[in-house]
PDB file of C-alpha atoms in Angstrom:
ATOM      1  CA  MET A   1     -23.701   2.824 -11.565  1.00  0.00           C
ATOM      2  CA  LYS A   2     -21.143   4.259  -9.533  1.00  0.00           C
ATOM      3  CA  LYS A   3     -17.638   3.107 -11.473  1.00  0.00           C
ATOM      4  CA  PHE A   4     -14.690   2.289  -9.181  1.00  0.00           C
ATOM      5  CA  GLY A   5     -11.406   1.406 -10.804  1.00  0.00           C
ATOM      6  CA  LEU A   6      -7.405   0.790 -10.388  1.00  0.00           C
ATOM      7  CA  ILE A   7      -4.516   1.700 -12.382  1.00  0.00           C
ATOM      8  CA  GLY A   8      -0.997   0.291 -12.794  1.00  0.00           C
ATOM      9  CA  TYR A   9       0.252  -1.947 -15.347  1.00  0.00           C
ATOM     10  CA  PRO A  10       0.642  -5.049 -15.719  1.00  0.00           C
ATOM     11  CA  LEU A  11      -3.257  -5.905 -13.803  1.00  0.00           C
ATOM     12  CA  SER A  12      -2.853  -9.788 -14.083  1.00  0.00           C
ATOM     13  CA  HIS A  13      -2.805 -10.264 -10.716  1.00  0.00           C
ATOM     14  CA  SER A  14      -4.541  -7.669  -9.270  1.00  0.00           C
ATOM     15  CA  PHE A  15      -5.667  -7.977  -5.792  1.00  0.00           C
ATOM     16  CA  SER A  16      -8.019  -5.302  -5.953  1.00  0.00           C
ATOM     17  CA  GLY A  17     -10.205  -6.466  -8.333  1.00  0.00           C
ATOM     18  CA  LYS A  18     -11.063  -9.256  -7.133  1.00  0.00           C
ATOM     19  CA  TYR A  19     -11.497  -8.191  -3.644  1.00  0.00           C
ATOM     20  CA  PHE A  20     -14.193  -4.955  -4.783  1.00  0.00           C
ATOM     21  CA  GLN A  21     -16.186  -7.920  -7.104  1.00  0.00           C
ATOM     22  CA  GLU A  22     -17.037  -9.762  -4.046  1.00  0.00           C
ATOM     23  CA  LYS A  23     -17.889  -7.419  -1.830  1.00  0.00           C
ATOM     24  CA  PHE A  24     -19.964  -6.007  -4.731  1.00  0.00           C
ATOM     25  CA  GLU A  25     -22.080  -9.048  -4.396  1.00  0.00           C
ATOM     26  CA  LYS A  26     -21.411  -9.644  -1.133  1.00  0.00           C
ATOM     27  CA  GLU A  27     -23.627  -6.651  -0.281  1.00  0.00           C
ATOM     28  CA  GLY A  28     -25.983  -6.676  -3.080  1.00  0.00           C
ATOM     29  CA  LEU A  29     -24.169  -2.891  -4.070  1.00  0.00           C
ATOM     30  CA  THR A  30     -25.495  -3.596  -7.694  1.00  0.00           C
ATOM     31  CA  ASP A  31     -25.142  -0.287  -8.304  1.00  0.00           C
ATOM     32  CA  CYS A  32     -21.081  -0.135  -8.330  1.00  0.00           C
ATOM     33  CA  SER A  33     -18.317  -2.005 -10.721  1.00  0.00           C
ATOM     34  CA  TYR A  34     -14.841  -1.928 -10.339  1.00  0.00           C
ATOM     35  CA  GLU A  35     -12.971  -1.794 -13.714  1.00  0.00           C
ATOM     36  CA  LEU A  36      -8.706  -2.919 -14.128  1.00  0.00           C
ATOM     37  CA  PHE A  37      -7.332   0.124 -15.851  1.00  0.00           C
ATOM     38  CA  PRO A  38      -4.212  -1.187 -17.301  1.00  0.00           C
ATOM     39  CA  LEU A  39      -1.482   1.445 -17.993  1.00  0.00           C
ATOM     40  CA  GLU A  40       1.549   1.480 -18.826  1.00  0.00           C
ATOM     41  CA  THR A  41       2.635   5.408 -18.666  1.00  0.00           C
ATOM     42  CA  LEU A  42      -0.058   8.119 -17.179  1.00  0.00           C
ATOM     43  CA  SER A  43      -0.047   9.240 -20.698  1.00  0.00           C
ATOM     44  CA  ASP A  44      -3.951   8.646 -21.054  1.00  0.00           C
ATOM     45  CA  PHE A  45      -4.713   9.006 -16.867  1.00  0.00           C
ATOM     46  CA  GLU A  46      -6.742  12.609 -18.171  1.00  0.00           C
ATOM     47  CA  LYS A  47      -8.199  11.097 -21.157  1.00  0.00           C
ATOM     48  CA  LEU A  48      -9.156   7.969 -18.769  1.00  0.00           C
ATOM     49  CA  ILE A  49     -10.678  10.429 -16.207  1.00  0.00           C
ATOM     50  CA  THR A  50     -12.363  12.402 -18.442  1.00  0.00           C
ATOM     51  CA  SER A  51     -14.357   9.458 -21.054  1.00  0.00           C
ATOM     52  CA  ASN A  52     -15.204   7.732 -17.555  1.00  0.00           C
ATOM     53  CA  PRO A  53     -18.039  10.245 -16.234  1.00  0.00           C
ATOM     54  CA  ASP A  54     -19.226   7.503 -13.813  1.00  0.00           C
ATOM     55  CA  LEU A  55     -15.729   6.869 -11.931  1.00  0.00           C
ATOM     56  CA  CYS A  56     -16.279   7.591  -8.501  1.00  0.00           C
ATOM     57  CA  GLY A  57     -12.313   6.425  -7.640  1.00  0.00           C
ATOM     58  CA  LEU A  58      -9.137   4.240  -8.442  1.00  0.00           C
ATOM     59  CA  ASN A  59      -6.769   2.453  -6.412  1.00  0.00           C
ATOM     60  CA  VAL A  60      -3.025   3.443  -7.712  1.00  0.00           C
ATOM     61  CA  THR A  61      -0.475   0.314  -8.325  1.00  0.00           C
ATOM     62  CA  ILE A  62       2.912   0.292  -9.171  1.00  0.00           C
ATOM     63  CA  PRO A  63       4.825   2.127 -11.421  1.00  0.00           C
ATOM     64  CA  HIS A  64       2.412   4.940 -10.616  1.00  0.00           C
ATOM     65  CA  LYS A  65       1.876   5.750  -6.972  1.00  0.00           C
ATOM     66  CA  ILE A  66       4.569   8.629  -7.333  1.00  0.00           C
ATOM     67  CA  GLY A  67       3.500  10.182 -11.125  1.00  0.00           C
ATOM     68  CA  VAL A  68       0.147  10.347 -10.599  1.00  0.00           C
ATOM     69  CA  MET A  69       0.455  12.838  -7.589  1.00  0.00           C
ATOM     70  CA  PHE A  70       0.954  15.691 -10.697  1.00  0.00           C
ATOM     71  CA  TYR A  71      -2.476  15.031 -11.558  1.00  0.00           C
ATOM     72  CA  LEU A  72      -3.946  15.568  -8.311  1.00  0.00           C
ATOM     73  CA  ASP A  73      -5.665  18.866  -6.760  1.00  0.00           C
ATOM     74  CA  LYS A  74      -5.090  17.506  -3.024  1.00  0.00           C
ATOM     75  CA  ILE A  75      -2.917  15.563  -1.322  1.00  0.00           C
ATOM     76  CA  ASP A  76      -3.438  13.936   1.910  1.00  0.00           C
ATOM     77  CA  PRO A  77      -0.966  14.913   4.613  1.00  0.00           C
ATOM     78  CA  ALA A  78       0.160  11.187   5.208  1.00  0.00           C
ATOM     79  CA  ALA A  79       0.425  10.546   1.379  1.00  0.00           C
ATOM     80  CA  LYS A  80       2.480  13.849   0.944  1.00  0.00           C
ATOM     81  CA  ALA A  81       4.176  11.825   3.604  1.00  0.00           C
ATOM     82  CA  ILE A  82       5.415   8.772   2.250  1.00  0.00           C
ATOM     83  CA  ASP A  83       5.545  10.377  -1.245  1.00  0.00           C
ATOM     84  CA  ALA A  84       3.321   7.930  -3.427  1.00  0.00           C
ATOM     85  CA  VAL A  85      -0.791   7.626  -3.829  1.00  0.00           C
ATOM     86  CA  ASN A  86      -2.491   3.978  -4.061  1.00  0.00           C
ATOM     87  CA  CYS A  87      -6.207   6.042  -3.767  1.00  0.00           C
ATOM     88  CA  ILE A  88      -7.552   8.985  -5.606  1.00  0.00           C
ATOM     89  CA  LYS A  89     -11.178  10.095  -4.932  1.00  0.00           C
ATOM     90  CA  ILE A  90     -13.339  12.049  -7.711  1.00  0.00           C
ATOM     91  CA  ILE A  91     -15.294  14.506  -6.754  1.00  0.00           C
ATOM     92  CA  LYS A  92     -17.737  15.623  -9.779  1.00  0.00           C
ATOM     93  CA  GLN A  93     -18.136  19.517  -8.815  1.00  0.00           C
ATOM     94  CA  LYS A  94     -21.781  20.627 -10.120  1.00  0.00           C
ATOM     95  CA  PRO A  95     -22.083  22.591 -13.004  1.00  0.00           C
ATOM     96  CA  VAL A  96     -22.595  26.635 -11.754  1.00  0.00           C
ATOM     97  CA  GLU A  97     -25.574  28.221 -14.088  1.00  0.00           C
ATOM     98  CA  SER A  98     -23.975  31.658 -15.381  1.00  0.00           C
ATOM     99  CA  PHE A  99     -25.400  35.249 -13.932  1.00  0.00           C
ATOM    100  CA  PHE A 100     -25.734  36.681 -17.597  1.00  0.00           C
ATOM    101  CA  THR A 101     -26.405  34.106 -20.189  1.00  0.00           C
ATOM    102  CA  GLY A 102     -28.394  31.152 -18.107  1.00  0.00           C
ATOM    103  CA  GLU A 103     -25.479  28.873 -19.204  1.00  0.00           C
ATOM    104  CA  LEU A 104     -24.347  26.196 -17.090  1.00  0.00           C
ATOM    105  CA  SER A 105     -21.061  25.520 -16.819  1.00  0.00           C
ATOM    106  CA  SER A 106     -19.298  22.165 -17.229  1.00  0.00           C
ATOM    107  CA  THR A 107     -18.691  19.530 -15.063  1.00  0.00           C
ATOM    108  CA  LYS A 108     -15.780  20.099 -12.637  1.00  0.00           C
ATOM    109  CA  VAL A 109     -13.461  17.413 -11.484  1.00  0.00           C
ATOM    110  CA  ARG A 110     -11.963  17.187  -8.234  1.00  0.00           C
ATOM    111  CA  LEU A 111      -9.546  14.749  -7.511  1.00  0.00           C
ATOM    112  CA  GLU A 112      -7.516  13.911  -4.353  1.00  0.00           C
ATOM    113  CA  GLY A 113      -4.695  11.696  -3.425  1.00  0.00           C
ATOM    114  CA  PHE A 114      -4.369   9.445  -0.509  1.00  0.00           C
ATOM    115  CA  ASN A 115      -1.693   7.209   1.310  1.00  0.00           C
ATOM    116  CA  THR A 116      -4.419   3.547   2.532  1.00  0.00           C
ATOM    117  CA  ASP A 117      -1.213   1.375   2.134  1.00  0.00           C
ATOM    118  CA  CYS A 118      -0.049   3.595   5.109  1.00  0.00           C
ATOM    119  CA  TYR A 119      -3.418   2.413   7.091  1.00  0.00           C
ATOM    120  CA  GLY A 120      -3.670  -1.018   5.845  1.00  0.00           C
ATOM    121  CA  PHE A 121       0.209  -1.873   7.819  1.00  0.00           C
ATOM    122  CA  GLU A 122      -0.567  -0.115  10.625  1.00  0.00           C
ATOM    123  CA  ASN A 123      -3.946  -1.310  11.892  1.00  0.00           C
ATOM    124  CA  SER A 124      -2.676  -5.001  10.904  1.00  0.00           C
ATOM    125  CA  LEU A 125       0.506  -5.233  13.013  1.00  0.00           C
ATOM    126  CA  LYS A 126      -0.861  -3.059  16.302  1.00  0.00           C
ATOM    127  CA  PRO A 127      -2.472  -6.480  17.699  1.00  0.00           C
ATOM    128  CA  LEU A 128       0.692  -8.781  17.547  1.00  0.00           C
ATOM    129  CA  LEU A 129       3.000  -5.626  19.236  1.00  0.00           C
ATOM    130  CA  LYS A 130       4.189  -6.123  22.620  1.00  0.00           C
ATOM    131  CA  LYS A 131       6.597  -4.089  24.586  1.00  0.00           C
ATOM    132  CA  HIS A 132      10.000  -5.289  23.334  1.00  0.00           C
ATOM    133  CA  HIS A 133       8.599  -5.021  19.759  1.00  0.00           C
ATOM    134  CA  ASN A 134       9.969  -1.189  19.932  1.00  0.00           C
ATOM    135  CA  LYS A 135      12.680  -1.574  17.348  1.00  0.00           C
ATOM    136  CA  ALA A 136      12.586  -2.800  13.638  1.00  0.00           C
ATOM    137  CA  LEU A 137      14.688  -3.831  10.779  1.00  0.00           C
ATOM    138  CA  VAL A 138      12.910  -2.203   7.751  1.00  0.00           C
ATOM    139  CA  LEU A 139      14.033  -4.453   4.291  1.00  0.00           C
ATOM    140  CA  GLY A 140      13.739  -2.849   1.351  1.00  0.00           C
ATOM    141  CA  SER A 141      14.033   0.729   0.368  1.00  0.00           C
ATOM    142  CA  GLY A 142      11.102   1.447  -2.113  1.00  0.00           C
ATOM    143  CA  GLY A 143       7.897   3.007  -2.635  1.00  0.00           C
ATOM    144  CA  SER A 144       6.432   0.453   0.071  1.00  0.00           C
ATOM    145  CA  SER A 145       8.767   0.814   2.930  1.00  0.00           C
ATOM    146  CA  ARG A 146       8.014   4.267   2.822  1.00  0.00           C
ATOM    147  CA  ALA A 147       4.687   3.570   4.158  1.00  0.00           C
ATOM    148  CA  VAL A 148       6.038   0.909   6.676  1.00  0.00           C
ATOM    149  CA  ALA A 149       7.728   3.696   8.102  1.00  0.00           C
ATOM    150  CA  TYR A 150       5.622   6.319   8.245  1.00  0.00           C
ATOM    151  CA  ALA A 151       3.061   3.645   9.861  1.00  0.00           C
ATOM    152  CA  LEU A 152       6.249   2.645  12.354  1.00  0.00           C
ATOM    153  CA  SER A 153       6.663   6.365  13.661  1.00  0.00           C
ATOM    154  CA  ARG A 154       3.048   6.904  13.978  1.00  0.00           C
ATOM    155  CA  LEU A 155       3.831   3.644  16.459  1.00  0.00           C
ATOM    156  CA  GLY A 156       6.790   5.418  17.908  1.00  0.00           C
ATOM    157  CA  ILE A 157       8.845   2.688  16.944  1.00  0.00           C
ATOM    158  CA  ASP A 158      12.161   2.872  16.222  1.00  0.00           C
ATOM    159  CA  TYR A 159      13.141   1.444  12.869  1.00  0.00           C
ATOM    160  CA  LYS A 160      16.593   0.765  10.180  1.00  0.00           C
ATOM    161  CA  ILE A 161      15.818   0.545   7.085  1.00  0.00           C
ATOM    162  CA  VAL A 162      17.815  -2.068   4.851  1.00  0.00           C
ATOM    163  CA  SER A 163      18.926  -1.461   1.647  1.00  0.00           C
ATOM    164  CA  ARG A 164      21.705  -3.667  -0.917  1.00  0.00           C
ATOM    165  CA  ARG A 165      23.449  -0.363  -0.749  1.00  0.00           C
ATOM    166  CA  LYS A 166      24.974   2.018   1.412  1.00  0.00           C
ATOM    167  CA  ALA A 167      22.655   5.316   1.604  1.00  0.00           C
ATOM    168  CA  ARG A 168      22.011   7.416   3.802  1.00  0.00           C
ATOM    169  CA  LYS A 169      19.815   6.704   7.133  1.00  0.00           C
ATOM    170  CA  GLN A 170      20.176   3.503   5.761  1.00  0.00           C
ATOM    171  CA  ILE A 171      22.267   0.373   5.652  1.00  0.00           C
ATOM    172  CA  THR A 172      23.051  -2.772   4.134  1.00  0.00           C
ATOM    173  CA  TYR A 173      22.642  -6.612   4.604  1.00  0.00           C
ATOM    174  CA  SER A 174      26.277  -7.070   5.609  1.00  0.00           C
ATOM    175  CA  ASP A 175      25.551  -5.025   8.525  1.00  0.00           C
ATOM    176  CA  ILE A 176      22.864  -6.715  10.029  1.00  0.00           C
ATOM    177  CA  ASN A 177      24.165  -9.281  12.910  1.00  0.00           C
ATOM    178  CA  LYS A 178      23.860 -10.544  16.302  1.00  0.00           C
ATOM    179  CA  ASN A 179      23.349  -7.648  18.367  1.00  0.00           C
ATOM    180  CA  LEU A 180      21.915  -5.985  15.700  1.00  0.00           C
ATOM    181  CA  MET A 181      19.355  -9.135  15.469  1.00  0.00           C
ATOM    182  CA  SER A 182      19.294  -8.815  19.279  1.00  0.00           C
ATOM    183  CA  ASP A 183      18.109  -5.395  20.091  1.00  0.00           C
ATOM    184  CA  ARG A 184      15.675  -5.047  17.180  1.00  0.00           C
ATOM    185  CA  LEU A 185      13.108  -7.938  17.465  1.00  0.00           C
ATOM    186  CA  LEU A 186      10.236  -6.390  14.658  1.00  0.00           C
ATOM    187  CA  ILE A 187      11.200  -7.259  10.698  1.00  0.00           C
ATOM    188  CA  ILE A 188       9.712  -6.684   8.368  1.00  0.00           C
ATOM    189  CA  ASN A 189       9.983  -7.522   4.729  1.00  0.00           C
ATOM    190  CA  THR A 190       8.866  -4.429   2.151  1.00  0.00           C
ATOM    191  CA  THR A 191      10.776  -6.553  -1.027  1.00  0.00           C
ATOM    192  CA  PRO A 192       9.518  -8.650  -3.424  1.00  0.00           C
ATOM    193  CA  LEU A 193      12.107 -11.675  -2.335  1.00  0.00           C
ATOM    194  CA  GLY A 194       9.366 -14.821  -1.748  1.00  0.00           C
ATOM    195  CA  LEU A 195       6.488 -13.278  -4.362  1.00  0.00           C
ATOM    196  CA  SER A 196       5.418 -15.878  -6.001  1.00  0.00           C
ATOM    197  CA  PRO A 197       6.690 -17.662  -8.501  1.00  0.00           C
ATOM    198  CA  ALA A 198       9.799 -17.017  -7.177  1.00  0.00           C
ATOM    199  CA  VAL A 199       9.346 -18.338  -4.016  1.00  0.00           C
ATOM    200  CA  GLU A 200      12.112 -20.099  -3.186  1.00  0.00           C
ATOM    201  CA  THR A 201      13.596 -16.653  -2.545  1.00  0.00           C
ATOM    202  CA  TYR A 202      14.492 -14.591   0.871  1.00  0.00           C
ATOM    203  CA  PRO A 203      16.035 -12.167   1.959  1.00  0.00           C
ATOM    204  CA  ASP A 204      19.660 -12.100   3.071  1.00  0.00           C
ATOM    205  CA  ILE A 205      19.592 -12.038   6.623  1.00  0.00           C
ATOM    206  CA  PRO A 206      20.904 -14.543   8.955  1.00  0.00           C
ATOM    207  CA  TYR A 207      18.048 -16.250  10.558  1.00  0.00           C
ATOM    208  CA  GLU A 208      20.273 -18.335  13.494  1.00  0.00           C
ATOM    209  CA  TYR A 209      19.245 -15.148  15.297  1.00  0.00           C
ATOM    210  CA  ILE A 210      15.886 -14.980  15.434  1.00  0.00           C
ATOM    211  CA  THR A 211      14.073 -16.104  18.041  1.00  0.00           C
ATOM    212  CA  SER A 212      10.672 -16.094  19.788  1.00  0.00           C
ATOM    213  CA  ASN A 213      10.508 -12.855  21.256  1.00  0.00           C
ATOM    214  CA  HIS A 214      10.938 -11.829  17.074  1.00  0.00           C
ATOM    215  CA  LEU A 215       7.919 -10.965  14.960  1.00  0.00           C
ATOM    216  CA  LEU A 216       8.176 -11.067  11.850  1.00  0.00           C
ATOM    217  CA  TYR A 217       5.922  -9.437   8.900  1.00  0.00           C
ATOM    218  CA  ASP A 218       5.807  -9.599   5.223  1.00  0.00           C
ATOM    219  CA  LEU A 219       3.855  -7.497   2.725  1.00  0.00           C
ATOM    220  CA  ILE A 220       3.782 -10.156   0.579  1.00  0.00           C
ATOM    221  CA  TYR A 221       0.261 -12.225   0.766  1.00  0.00           C
ATOM    222  CA  ASN A 222       0.994 -14.228  -1.993  1.00  0.00           C
ATOM    223  CA  PRO A 223       2.330 -17.689  -0.925  1.00  0.00           C
ATOM    224  CA  ASP A 224       1.130 -17.498   2.705  1.00  0.00           C
ATOM    225  CA  GLU A 225       3.874 -18.212   3.622  1.00  0.00           C
ATOM    226  CA  THR A 226       6.946 -16.978   2.266  1.00  0.00           C
ATOM    227  CA  GLU A 227      11.033 -18.851   2.763  1.00  0.00           C
ATOM    228  CA  PHE A 228      11.536 -15.312   5.036  1.00  0.00           C
ATOM    229  CA  LEU A 229       8.264 -16.267   7.497  1.00  0.00           C
ATOM    230  CA  LYS A 230       8.814 -20.036   7.416  1.00  0.00           C
ATOM    231  CA  ARG A 231      12.948 -19.683   8.282  1.00  0.00           C
ATOM    232  CA  GLY A 232      11.579 -17.179  11.144  1.00  0.00           C
ATOM    233  CA  LYS A 233       8.450 -19.474  11.740  1.00  0.00           C
ATOM    234  CA  GLU A 234      11.380 -22.774  12.612  1.00  0.00           C
ATOM    235  CA  MET A 235      13.143 -20.355  14.985  1.00  0.00           C
ATOM    236  CA  GLY A 236       9.779 -19.585  17.119  1.00  0.00           C
ATOM    237  CA  ALA A 237       9.497 -16.343  16.112  1.00  0.00           C
ATOM    238  CA  THR A 238       5.487 -14.870  15.374  1.00  0.00           C
ATOM    239  CA  ILE A 239       4.628 -14.499  11.859  1.00  0.00           C
ATOM    240  CA  LYS A 240       2.607 -12.465   9.570  1.00  0.00           C
ATOM    241  CA  ASN A 241       1.529 -12.297   5.914  1.00  0.00           C
ATOM    242  CA  GLY A 242       0.027  -9.060   3.937  1.00  0.00           C
ATOM    243  CA  GLU A 243      -3.235 -10.052   3.274  1.00  0.00           C
ATOM    244  CA  GLU A 244      -5.057  -8.652   6.483  1.00  0.00           C
ATOM    245  CA  MET A 245      -3.072  -5.648   5.357  1.00  0.00           C
ATOM    246  CA  LEU A 246      -4.145  -5.405   1.878  1.00  0.00           C
ATOM    247  CA  HIS A 247      -7.602  -5.933   2.987  1.00  0.00           C
ATOM    248  CA  LEU A 248      -7.467  -3.033   5.696  1.00  0.00           C
ATOM    249  CA  GLN A 249      -5.781  -0.736   2.573  1.00  0.00           C
ATOM    250  CA  ALA A 250      -8.743  -1.362   0.205  1.00  0.00           C
ATOM    251  CA  GLU A 251     -11.646  -1.095   2.835  1.00  0.00           C
ATOM    252  CA  ARG A 252     -10.717   2.113   3.921  1.00  0.00           C
ATOM    253  CA  SER A 253     -10.374   2.760   0.449  1.00  0.00           C
ATOM    254  CA  TRP A 254     -13.862   2.348  -0.057  1.00  0.00           C
ATOM    255  CA  GLU A 255     -14.573   4.593   3.033  1.00  0.00           C
ATOM    256  CA  ILE A 256     -12.556   7.595   1.777  1.00  0.00           C
ATOM    257  CA  TRP A 257     -14.478   7.028  -1.687  1.00  0.00           C
ATOM    258  CA  ASN A 258     -17.846   7.390  -0.203  1.00  0.00           C
ATOM    259  CA  ASN A 259     -17.255   9.199   3.057  1.00  0.00           C
ATOM    260  CA  GLY A 260     -14.214  10.720   3.293  1.00  0.00           C
TER     261      GLY A 260
END
């Protein structure tokens, strides 16, 4: 049996668990299972690895995307640049027979970390991009914004990160005016504003300056249309939620676990 799973806390509204269980059923992968491991802290992480010898891979969600990096043997360059890991490949190294005693060494486990959020975002955004989407506003300065910023850099898109507080290389919401909205026609929400059940919340930007040339992308997928997206849609903008990004990052995790 090949076991996969998700670590984080809390995990009551996990996308990954439902997604992979449905994938296994649909594709007839009867030798695979996906479990949720709600770890409030990482103090039990090593115990989790050693007590689950069939574990082949893990997804990582908040609050452990940064902290888990301390436990890894190798970190992919993208994950290192983003400073966050959301996918771990668990490699079992075969026991070696001692030349002198003939005894087998214990099975060693190698942990490799990746970030598939940037892959999911980049590949769900690309089909929607037009020539005028060459400058972006990234709303939010948390971990998700770093994955988005990395993907935008790969796509050659200039971006400004918008935060509630003034910081180096960041602007605040009060800095967003008509000129900035006219210049930056790609706007990405990486904040939790609008996430169910707080569906009435939304980022504080001047929506009246949004046009049909704008592309609004929200990493949130529940609800399908956040207030952020609804307001953009009312002004004629193209809108996109984060559901496809999640599907793509999950499939990329599956590829890493099984192929590399």
